[in-house]
mmCIF file of C-alpha atoms in Angstrom:
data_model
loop_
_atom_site.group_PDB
_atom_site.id
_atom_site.type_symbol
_atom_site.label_atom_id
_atom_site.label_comp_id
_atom_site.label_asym_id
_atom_site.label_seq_id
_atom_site.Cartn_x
_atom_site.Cartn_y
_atom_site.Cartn_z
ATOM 1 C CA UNK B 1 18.185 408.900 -75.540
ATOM 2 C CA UNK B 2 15.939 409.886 -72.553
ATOM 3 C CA UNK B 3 15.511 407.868 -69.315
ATOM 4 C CA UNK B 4 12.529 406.696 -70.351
ATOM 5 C CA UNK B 5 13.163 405.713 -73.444
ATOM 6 C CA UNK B 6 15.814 403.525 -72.385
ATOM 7 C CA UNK B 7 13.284 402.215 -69.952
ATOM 8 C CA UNK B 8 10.946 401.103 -72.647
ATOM 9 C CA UNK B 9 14.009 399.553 -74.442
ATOM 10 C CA UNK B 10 15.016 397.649 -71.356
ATOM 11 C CA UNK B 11 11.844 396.604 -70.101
ATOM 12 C CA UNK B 12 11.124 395.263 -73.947
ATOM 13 C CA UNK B 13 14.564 393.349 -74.284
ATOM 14 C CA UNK B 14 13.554 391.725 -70.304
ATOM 15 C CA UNK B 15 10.560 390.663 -71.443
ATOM 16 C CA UNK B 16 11.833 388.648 -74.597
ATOM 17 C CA UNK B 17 14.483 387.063 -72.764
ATOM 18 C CA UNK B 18 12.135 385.864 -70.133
ATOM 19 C CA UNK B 19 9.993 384.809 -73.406
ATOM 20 C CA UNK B 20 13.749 382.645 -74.381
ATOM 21 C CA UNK B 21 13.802 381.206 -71.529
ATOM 22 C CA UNK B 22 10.614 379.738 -71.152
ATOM 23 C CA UNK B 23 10.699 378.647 -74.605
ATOM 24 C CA UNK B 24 14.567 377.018 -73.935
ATOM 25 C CA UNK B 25 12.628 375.349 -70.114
ATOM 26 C CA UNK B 26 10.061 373.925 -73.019
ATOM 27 C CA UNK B 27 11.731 372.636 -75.803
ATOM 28 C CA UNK B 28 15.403 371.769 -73.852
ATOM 29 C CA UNK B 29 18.221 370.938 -75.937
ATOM 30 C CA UNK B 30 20.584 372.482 -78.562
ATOM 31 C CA UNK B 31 17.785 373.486 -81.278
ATOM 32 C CA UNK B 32 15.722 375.338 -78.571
ATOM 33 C CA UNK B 33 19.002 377.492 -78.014
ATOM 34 C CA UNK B 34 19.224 378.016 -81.237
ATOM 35 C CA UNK B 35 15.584 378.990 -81.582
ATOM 36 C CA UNK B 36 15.890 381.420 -78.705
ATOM 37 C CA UNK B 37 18.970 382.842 -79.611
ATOM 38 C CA UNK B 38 16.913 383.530 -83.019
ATOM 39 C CA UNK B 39 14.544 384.737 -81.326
ATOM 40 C CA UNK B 40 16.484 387.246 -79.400
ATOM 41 C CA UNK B 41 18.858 387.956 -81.717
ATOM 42 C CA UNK B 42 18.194 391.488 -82.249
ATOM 43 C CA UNK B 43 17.780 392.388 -78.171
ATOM 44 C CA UNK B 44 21.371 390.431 -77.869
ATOM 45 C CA UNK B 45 22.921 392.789 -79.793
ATOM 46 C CA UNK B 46 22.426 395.649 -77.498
ATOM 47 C CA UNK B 47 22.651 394.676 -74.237
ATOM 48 C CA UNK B 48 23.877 392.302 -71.635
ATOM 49 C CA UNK B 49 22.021 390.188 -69.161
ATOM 50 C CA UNK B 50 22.240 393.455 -66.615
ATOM 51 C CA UNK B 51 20.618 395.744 -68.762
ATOM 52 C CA UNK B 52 23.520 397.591 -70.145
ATOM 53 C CA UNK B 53 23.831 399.417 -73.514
ATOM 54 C CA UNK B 54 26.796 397.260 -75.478
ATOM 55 C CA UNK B 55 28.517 397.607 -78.766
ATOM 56 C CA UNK B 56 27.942 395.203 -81.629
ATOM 57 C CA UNK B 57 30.181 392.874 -82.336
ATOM 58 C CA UNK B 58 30.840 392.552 -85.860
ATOM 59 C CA UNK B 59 30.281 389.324 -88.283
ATOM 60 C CA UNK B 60 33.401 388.325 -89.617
ATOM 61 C CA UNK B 61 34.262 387.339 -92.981
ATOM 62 C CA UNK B 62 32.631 383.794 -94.308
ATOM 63 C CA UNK B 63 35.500 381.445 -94.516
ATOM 64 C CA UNK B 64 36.120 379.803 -98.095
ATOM 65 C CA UNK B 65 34.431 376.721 -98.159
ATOM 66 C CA UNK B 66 36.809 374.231 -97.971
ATOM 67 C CA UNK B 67 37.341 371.495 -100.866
ATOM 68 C CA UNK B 68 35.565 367.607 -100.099
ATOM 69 C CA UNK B 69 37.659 365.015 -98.984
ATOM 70 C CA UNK B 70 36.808 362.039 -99.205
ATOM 71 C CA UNK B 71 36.562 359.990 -96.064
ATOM 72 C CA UNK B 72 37.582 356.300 -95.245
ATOM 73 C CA UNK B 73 34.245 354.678 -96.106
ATOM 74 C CA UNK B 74 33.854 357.180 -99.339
ATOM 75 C CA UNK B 75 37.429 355.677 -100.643
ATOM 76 C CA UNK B 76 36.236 352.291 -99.737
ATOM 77 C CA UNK B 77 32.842 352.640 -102.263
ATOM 78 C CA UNK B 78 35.297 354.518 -104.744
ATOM 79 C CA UNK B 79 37.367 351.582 -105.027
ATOM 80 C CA UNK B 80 34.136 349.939 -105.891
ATOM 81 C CA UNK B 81 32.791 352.221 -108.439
ATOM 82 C CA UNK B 82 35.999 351.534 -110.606
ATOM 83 C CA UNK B 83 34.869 347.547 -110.894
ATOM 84 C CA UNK B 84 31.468 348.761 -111.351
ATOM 85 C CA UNK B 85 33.003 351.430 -114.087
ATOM 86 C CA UNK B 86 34.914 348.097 -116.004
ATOM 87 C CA UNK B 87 31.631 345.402 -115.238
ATOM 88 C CA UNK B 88 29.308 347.909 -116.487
ATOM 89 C CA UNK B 89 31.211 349.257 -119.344
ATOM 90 C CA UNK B 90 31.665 345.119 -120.597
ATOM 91 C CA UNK B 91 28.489 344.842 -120.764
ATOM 92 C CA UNK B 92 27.107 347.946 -121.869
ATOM 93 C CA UNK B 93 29.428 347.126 -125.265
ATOM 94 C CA UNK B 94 28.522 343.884 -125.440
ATOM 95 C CA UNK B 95 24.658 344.096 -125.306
ATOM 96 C CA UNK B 96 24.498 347.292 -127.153
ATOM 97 C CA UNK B 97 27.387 348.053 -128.750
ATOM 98 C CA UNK B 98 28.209 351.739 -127.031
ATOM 99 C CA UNK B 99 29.803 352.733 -123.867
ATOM 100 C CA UNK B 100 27.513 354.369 -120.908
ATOM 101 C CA UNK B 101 26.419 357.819 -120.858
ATOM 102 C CA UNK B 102 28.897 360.609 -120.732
ATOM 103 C CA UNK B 103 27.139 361.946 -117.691
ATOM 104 C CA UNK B 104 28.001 358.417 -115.628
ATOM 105 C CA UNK B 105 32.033 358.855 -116.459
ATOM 106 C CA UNK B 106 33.132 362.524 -114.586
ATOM 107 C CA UNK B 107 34.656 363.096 -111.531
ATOM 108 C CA UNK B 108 37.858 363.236 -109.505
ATOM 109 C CA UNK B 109 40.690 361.851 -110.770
ATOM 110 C CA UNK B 110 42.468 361.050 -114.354
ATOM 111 C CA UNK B 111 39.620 360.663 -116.324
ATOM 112 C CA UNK B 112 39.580 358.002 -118.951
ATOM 113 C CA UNK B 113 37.726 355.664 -122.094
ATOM 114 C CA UNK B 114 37.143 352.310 -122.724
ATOM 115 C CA UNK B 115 39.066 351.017 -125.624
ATOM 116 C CA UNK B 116 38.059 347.710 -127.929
ATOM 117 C CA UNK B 117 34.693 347.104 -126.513
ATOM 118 C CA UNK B 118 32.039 345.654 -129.080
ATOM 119 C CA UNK B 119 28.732 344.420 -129.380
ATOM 120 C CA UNK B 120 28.171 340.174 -129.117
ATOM 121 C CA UNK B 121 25.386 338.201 -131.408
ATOM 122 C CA UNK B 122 23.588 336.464 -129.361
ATOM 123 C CA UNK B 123 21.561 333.304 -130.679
ATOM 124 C CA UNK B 124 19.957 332.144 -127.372
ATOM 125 C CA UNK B 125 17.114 334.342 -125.969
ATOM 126 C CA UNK B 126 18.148 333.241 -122.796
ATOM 127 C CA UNK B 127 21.453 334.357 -122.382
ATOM 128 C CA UNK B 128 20.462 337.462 -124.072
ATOM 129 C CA UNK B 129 17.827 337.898 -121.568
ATOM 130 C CA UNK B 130 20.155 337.538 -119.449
ATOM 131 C CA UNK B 131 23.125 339.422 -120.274
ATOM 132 C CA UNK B 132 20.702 342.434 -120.877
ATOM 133 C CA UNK B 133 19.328 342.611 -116.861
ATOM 134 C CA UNK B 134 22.930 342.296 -115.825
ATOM 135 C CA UNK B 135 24.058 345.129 -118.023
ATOM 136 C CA UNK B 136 21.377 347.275 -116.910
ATOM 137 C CA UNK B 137 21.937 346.599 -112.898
ATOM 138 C CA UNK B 138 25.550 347.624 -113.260
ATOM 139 C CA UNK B 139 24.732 350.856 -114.830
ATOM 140 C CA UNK B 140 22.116 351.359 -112.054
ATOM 141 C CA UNK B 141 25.085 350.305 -109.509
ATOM 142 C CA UNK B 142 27.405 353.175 -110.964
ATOM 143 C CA UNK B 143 24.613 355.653 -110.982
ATOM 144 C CA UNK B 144 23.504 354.591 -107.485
ATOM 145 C CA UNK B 145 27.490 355.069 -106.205
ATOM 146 C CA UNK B 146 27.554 358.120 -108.083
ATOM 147 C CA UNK B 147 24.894 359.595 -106.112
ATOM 148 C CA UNK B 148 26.235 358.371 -103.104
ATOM 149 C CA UNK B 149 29.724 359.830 -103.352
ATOM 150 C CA UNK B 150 28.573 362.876 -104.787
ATOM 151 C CA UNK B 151 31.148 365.521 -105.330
ATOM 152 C CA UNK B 152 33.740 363.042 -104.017
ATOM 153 C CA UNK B 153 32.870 360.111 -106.864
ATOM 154 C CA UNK B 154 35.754 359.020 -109.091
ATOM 155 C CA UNK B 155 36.003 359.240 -112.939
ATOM 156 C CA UNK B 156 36.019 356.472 -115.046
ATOM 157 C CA UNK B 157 39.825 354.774 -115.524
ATOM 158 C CA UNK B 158 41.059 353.930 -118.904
ATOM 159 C CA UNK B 159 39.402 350.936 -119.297
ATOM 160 C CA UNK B 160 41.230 347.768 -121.303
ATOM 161 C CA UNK B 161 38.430 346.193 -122.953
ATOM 162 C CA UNK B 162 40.127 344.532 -126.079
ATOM 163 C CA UNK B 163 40.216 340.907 -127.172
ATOM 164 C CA UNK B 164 43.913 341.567 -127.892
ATOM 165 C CA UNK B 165 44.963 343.198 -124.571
ATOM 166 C CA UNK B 166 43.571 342.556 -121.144
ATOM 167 C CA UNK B 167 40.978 339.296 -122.002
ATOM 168 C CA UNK B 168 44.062 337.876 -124.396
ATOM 169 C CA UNK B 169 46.030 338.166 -121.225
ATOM 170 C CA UNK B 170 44.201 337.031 -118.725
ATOM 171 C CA UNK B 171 43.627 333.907 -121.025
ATOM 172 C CA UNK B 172 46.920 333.362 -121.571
ATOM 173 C CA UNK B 173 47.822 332.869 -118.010
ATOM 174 C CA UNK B 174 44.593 330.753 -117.519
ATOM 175 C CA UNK B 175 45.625 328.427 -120.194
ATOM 176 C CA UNK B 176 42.685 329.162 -121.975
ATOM 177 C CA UNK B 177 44.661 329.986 -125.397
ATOM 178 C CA UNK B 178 48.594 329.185 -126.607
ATOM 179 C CA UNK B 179 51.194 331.610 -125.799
ATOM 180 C CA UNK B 180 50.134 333.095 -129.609
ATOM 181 C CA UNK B 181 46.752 332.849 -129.702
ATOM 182 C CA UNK B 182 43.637 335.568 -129.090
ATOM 183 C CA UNK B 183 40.343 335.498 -126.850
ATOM 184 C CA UNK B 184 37.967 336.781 -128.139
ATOM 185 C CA UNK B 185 35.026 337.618 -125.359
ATOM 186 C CA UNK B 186 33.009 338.885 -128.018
ATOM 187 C CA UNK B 187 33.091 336.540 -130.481
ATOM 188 C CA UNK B 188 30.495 333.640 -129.156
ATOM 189 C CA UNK B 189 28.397 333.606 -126.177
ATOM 190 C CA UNK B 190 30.431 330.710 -124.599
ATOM 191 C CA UNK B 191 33.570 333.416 -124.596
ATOM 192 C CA UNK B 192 31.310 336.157 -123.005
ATOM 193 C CA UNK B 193 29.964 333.977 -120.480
ATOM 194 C CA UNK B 194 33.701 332.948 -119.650
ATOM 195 C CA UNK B 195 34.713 336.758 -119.784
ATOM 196 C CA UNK B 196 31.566 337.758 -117.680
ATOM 197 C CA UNK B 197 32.498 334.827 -114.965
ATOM 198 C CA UNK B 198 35.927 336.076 -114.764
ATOM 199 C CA UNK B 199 34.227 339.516 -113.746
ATOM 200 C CA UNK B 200 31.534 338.169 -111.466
ATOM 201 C CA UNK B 201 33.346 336.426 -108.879
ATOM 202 C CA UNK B 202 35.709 339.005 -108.557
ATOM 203 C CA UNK B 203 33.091 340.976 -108.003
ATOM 204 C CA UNK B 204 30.963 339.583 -105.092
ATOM 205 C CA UNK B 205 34.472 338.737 -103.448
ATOM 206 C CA UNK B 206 35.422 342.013 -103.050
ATOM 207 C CA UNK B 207 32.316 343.352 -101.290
ATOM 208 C CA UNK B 208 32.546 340.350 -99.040
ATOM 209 C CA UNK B 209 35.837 341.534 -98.195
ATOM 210 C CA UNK B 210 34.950 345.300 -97.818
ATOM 211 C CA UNK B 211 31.766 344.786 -95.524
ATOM 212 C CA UNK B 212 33.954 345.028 -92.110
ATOM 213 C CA UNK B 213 35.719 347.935 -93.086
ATOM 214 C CA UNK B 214 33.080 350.218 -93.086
ATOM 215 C CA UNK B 215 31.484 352.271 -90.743
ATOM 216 C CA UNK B 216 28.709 353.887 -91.886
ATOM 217 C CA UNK B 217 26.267 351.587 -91.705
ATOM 218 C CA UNK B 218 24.162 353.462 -94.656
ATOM 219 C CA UNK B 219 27.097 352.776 -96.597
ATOM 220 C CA UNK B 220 27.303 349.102 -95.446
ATOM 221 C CA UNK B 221 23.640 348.476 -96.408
ATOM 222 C CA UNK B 222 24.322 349.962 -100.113
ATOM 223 C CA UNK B 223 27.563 347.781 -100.351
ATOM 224 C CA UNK B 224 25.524 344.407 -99.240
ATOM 225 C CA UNK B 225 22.859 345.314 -101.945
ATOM 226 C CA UNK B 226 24.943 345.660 -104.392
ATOM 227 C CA UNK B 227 26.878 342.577 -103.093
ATOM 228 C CA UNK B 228 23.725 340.435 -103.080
ATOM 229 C CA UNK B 229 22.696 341.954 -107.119
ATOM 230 C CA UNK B 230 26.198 340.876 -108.043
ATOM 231 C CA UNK B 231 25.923 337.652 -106.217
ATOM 232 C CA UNK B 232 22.707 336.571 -108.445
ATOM 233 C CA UNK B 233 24.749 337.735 -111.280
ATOM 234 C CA UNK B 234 27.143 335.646 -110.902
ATOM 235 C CA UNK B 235 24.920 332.912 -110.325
ATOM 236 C CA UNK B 236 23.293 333.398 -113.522
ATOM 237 C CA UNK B 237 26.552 333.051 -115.547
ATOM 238 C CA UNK B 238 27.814 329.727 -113.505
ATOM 239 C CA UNK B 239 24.436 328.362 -113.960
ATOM 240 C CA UNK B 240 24.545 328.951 -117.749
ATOM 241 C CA UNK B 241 28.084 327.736 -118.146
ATOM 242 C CA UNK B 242 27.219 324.164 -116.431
ATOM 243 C CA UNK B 243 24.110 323.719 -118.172
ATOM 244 C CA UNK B 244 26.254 324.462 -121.102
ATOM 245 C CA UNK B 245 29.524 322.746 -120.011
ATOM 246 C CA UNK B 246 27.327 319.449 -119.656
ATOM 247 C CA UNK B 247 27.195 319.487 -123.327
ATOM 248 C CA UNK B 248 30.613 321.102 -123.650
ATOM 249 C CA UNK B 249 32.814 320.151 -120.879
ATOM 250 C CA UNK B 250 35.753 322.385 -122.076
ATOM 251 C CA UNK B 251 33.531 325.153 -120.585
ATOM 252 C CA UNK B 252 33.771 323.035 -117.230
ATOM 253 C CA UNK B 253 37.369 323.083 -117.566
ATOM 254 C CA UNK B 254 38.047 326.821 -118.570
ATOM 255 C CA UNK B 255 36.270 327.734 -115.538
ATOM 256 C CA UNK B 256 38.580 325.906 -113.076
ATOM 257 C CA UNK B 257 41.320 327.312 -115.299
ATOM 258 C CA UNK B 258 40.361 330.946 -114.431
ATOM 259 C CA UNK B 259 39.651 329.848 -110.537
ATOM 260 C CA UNK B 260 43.074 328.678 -110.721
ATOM 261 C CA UNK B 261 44.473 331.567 -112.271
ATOM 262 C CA UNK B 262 42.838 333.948 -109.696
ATOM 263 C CA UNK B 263 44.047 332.028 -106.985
ATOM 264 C CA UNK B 264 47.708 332.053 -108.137
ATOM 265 C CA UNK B 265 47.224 336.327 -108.142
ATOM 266 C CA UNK B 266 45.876 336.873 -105.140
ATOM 267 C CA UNK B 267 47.946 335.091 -102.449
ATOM 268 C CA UNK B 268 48.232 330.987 -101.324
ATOM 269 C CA UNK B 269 44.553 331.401 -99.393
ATOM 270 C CA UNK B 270 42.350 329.318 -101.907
ATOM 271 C CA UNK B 271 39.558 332.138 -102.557
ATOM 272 C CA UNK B 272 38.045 330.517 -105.561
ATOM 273 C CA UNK B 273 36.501 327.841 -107.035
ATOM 274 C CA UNK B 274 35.529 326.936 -110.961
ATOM 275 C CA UNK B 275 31.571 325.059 -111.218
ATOM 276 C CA UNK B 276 33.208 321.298 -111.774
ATOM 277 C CA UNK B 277 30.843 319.298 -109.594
ATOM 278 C CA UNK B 278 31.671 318.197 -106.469
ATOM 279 C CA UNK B 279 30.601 314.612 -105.238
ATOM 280 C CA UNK B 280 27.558 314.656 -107.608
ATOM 281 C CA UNK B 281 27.003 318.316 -106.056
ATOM 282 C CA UNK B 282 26.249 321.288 -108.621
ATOM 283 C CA UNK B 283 28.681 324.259 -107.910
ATOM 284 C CA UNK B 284 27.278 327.239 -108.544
ATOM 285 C CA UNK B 285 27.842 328.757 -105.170
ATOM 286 C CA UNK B 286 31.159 329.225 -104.198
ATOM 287 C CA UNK B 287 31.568 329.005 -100.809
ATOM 288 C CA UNK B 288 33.990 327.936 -97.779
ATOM 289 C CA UNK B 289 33.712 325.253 -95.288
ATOM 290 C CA UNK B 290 30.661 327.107 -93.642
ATOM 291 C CA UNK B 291 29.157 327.840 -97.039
ATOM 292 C CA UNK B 292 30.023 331.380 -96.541
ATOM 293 C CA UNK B 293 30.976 333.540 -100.407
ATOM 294 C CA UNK B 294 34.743 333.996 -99.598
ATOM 295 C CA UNK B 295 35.874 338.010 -99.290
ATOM 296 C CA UNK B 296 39.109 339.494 -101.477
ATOM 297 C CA UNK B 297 40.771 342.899 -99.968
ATOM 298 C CA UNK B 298 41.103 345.648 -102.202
ATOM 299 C CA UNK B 299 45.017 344.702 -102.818
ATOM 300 C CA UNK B 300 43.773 341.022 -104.207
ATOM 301 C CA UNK B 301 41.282 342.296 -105.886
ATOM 302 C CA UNK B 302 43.600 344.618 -108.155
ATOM 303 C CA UNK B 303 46.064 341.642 -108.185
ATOM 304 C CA UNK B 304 43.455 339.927 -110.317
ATOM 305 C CA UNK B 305 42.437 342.908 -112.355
ATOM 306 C CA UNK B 306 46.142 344.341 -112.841
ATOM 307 C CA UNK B 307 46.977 340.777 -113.806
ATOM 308 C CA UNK B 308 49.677 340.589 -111.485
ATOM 309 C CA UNK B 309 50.437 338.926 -108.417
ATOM 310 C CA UNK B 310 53.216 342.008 -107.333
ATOM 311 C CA UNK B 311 52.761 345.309 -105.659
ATOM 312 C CA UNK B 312 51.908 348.469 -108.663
ATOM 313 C CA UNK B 313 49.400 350.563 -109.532
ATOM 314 C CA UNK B 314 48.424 349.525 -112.817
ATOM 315 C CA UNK B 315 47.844 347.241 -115.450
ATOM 316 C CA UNK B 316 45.639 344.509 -117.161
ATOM 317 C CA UNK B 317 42.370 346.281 -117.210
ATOM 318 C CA UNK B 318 43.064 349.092 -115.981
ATOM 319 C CA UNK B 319 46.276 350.645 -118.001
ATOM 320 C CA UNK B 320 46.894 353.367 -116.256
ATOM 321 C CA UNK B 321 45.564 352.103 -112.602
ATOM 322 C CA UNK B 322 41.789 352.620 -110.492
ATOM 323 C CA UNK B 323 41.224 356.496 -109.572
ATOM 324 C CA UNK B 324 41.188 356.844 -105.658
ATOM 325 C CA UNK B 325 43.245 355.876 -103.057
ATOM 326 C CA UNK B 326 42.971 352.258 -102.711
ATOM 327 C CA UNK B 327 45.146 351.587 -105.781
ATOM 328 C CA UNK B 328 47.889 349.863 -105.330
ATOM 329 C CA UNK B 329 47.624 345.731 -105.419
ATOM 330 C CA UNK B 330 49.255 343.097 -103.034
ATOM 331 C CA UNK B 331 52.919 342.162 -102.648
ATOM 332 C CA UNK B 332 51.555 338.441 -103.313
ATOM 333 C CA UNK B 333 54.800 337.306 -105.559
#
């Protein structure tokens, strides 16, 4: 190359870095470096800030992108989508008789079906009404976690949804049938109000107890919406059960009966309460001393759902455990 050709060169490549560095003096910060290295990126290549001639250094190799992991906050709403997996899948069957779509059920994890689920007759509007808006928000809430997690999101567990198996259990222990006998959640609105308030509560107990375990306050906001959704829910089913139970107190009393049975899962902290009135008071909110919903960590929670107060990673409705790493329930026995 002649002198003067590498004059031209020179003289170009010192006028585009002065053109950088006014541009960095103006915009400041990381992006303007990274616009002005842009901009320079070709003049870079060839020289160094005194002018001389360098060789390129080569690009090396991309690196394999490396597979998601989930982080602390992403296992916390995981946890979650598996009780939004069995609440919507209860009432999915029981308003309409089918499971939720196929595309709502992938992800990481053993993936899994819900077994015995049917569809309930319901007489009163009402509680149709009702039961439909609740099965449609929990579908929304698994879609909505879904699209939070992203590539990270769990499959659906096996899911025990028989009258037989997990409910039969669970009412069993409650008292709510002999040692021989069958509930039936599907079989009378009075039973799938009693099957949805055993869900419910669970429910808005174990966002409460979540909340201050996350960090990502984006995250936090979707938990306490979906928290304050399943809180009207399960408003709606105590309100329908002590209207009811006024007529019927047996409802009355199978409520504390499954309160009671929660509570003797979950630890000796009272964390529940059934709708009997209190001092001529309705109950429909349960609350603590500071009317404050009470909170559940992820171990009590699966102590209820598991059906178990002892340590494992399975059982009750979920045969073969949650998918994710909060799994395993509380050493409460």
């Amino acid at each position: 190359m002649q002198n003067n050709e590498i004059a031209d060169v020179l003289a170009a490549c010192d006028e585009r870095r002065a053109q950088r560095r006014q541009f960095m003096k103006m915009a400041g910060g990381v992006s303007a470096a990274v616009a002005g290295a842009a901009l320079l990126a070709g003049c870079d290549n060839n020289d160094d800030d005194d002018g001389d001639v360098v060789t390129p250094t080569p690009s090396p190799s991309p690196s394999p992108t490396p597979a998601p992991t989930a982080t602390s906050d992403q296992n916390i709403l995981n946890f979650a989508l598996n009780l939004e997996y069995l609440e919507a899948q209860f009432y999915a069957f029981a308003v309409n008789g089918t499971s939720l779509p196929t595309n709502l059920l992938s992800g990481t994890g053993r993936a899994g079906a819900p077994t015995g689920g049917r569809q309930v007759t319901f007489t009163d509007p009402m509680i149709r009404a009702f039961a439909r808006e609740i099965a449609a928000d929990e579908q929304a809430h698994v879609a909505f976690l879904r699209s939070q997690l992203g590539s990270v999101a769990v499959a659906q567990p096996d899911l025990d949804l028989r009258p037989e198996g997990a409910f039969t259990a669970a009412a069993r222990a409650a008292g709510l049938v002999g040692a021989n006998g069958t509930f039936d959640p599907y079989a009378n609105e009075n039973n799938f109000l009693l099957a949805a308030f055993l869900f419910e509560d669970v429910g808005v107990t174990a966002y409460k107890g979540s909340a201050a375990l996350l960090e990502s306050k984006l995250y936090l906001e979707a938990a306490a919406g979906i928290m304050a959704a399943e809180g009207y829910h399960a408003a709606m089913v105590r309100t329908v059960l002590f209207r009811r139970g006024i007529d019927t107190p047996s409802l009355i009393d199978s409520t504390e009966a499954i309160s009671n049975a929660r509570d003797s899962l979950d630890g000796n902290t009272d964390l529940d309460q059934g709708i009997r009135p209190l001092n001529n008071v309705a109950n429909i909110v349960p609350t603590d001393a500071n009317a404050l919903a009470f909170g559940r960590s992820a171990g009590q929670v699966l102590n209820i759902v598991y059906l178990t107060p002892t340590a494992t990673n399975k059982g009750g409705f979920f045969p073969n455990g949650v998918n994710g790493t909060l799994s395993l329930s509380a050493a409460n026995a």
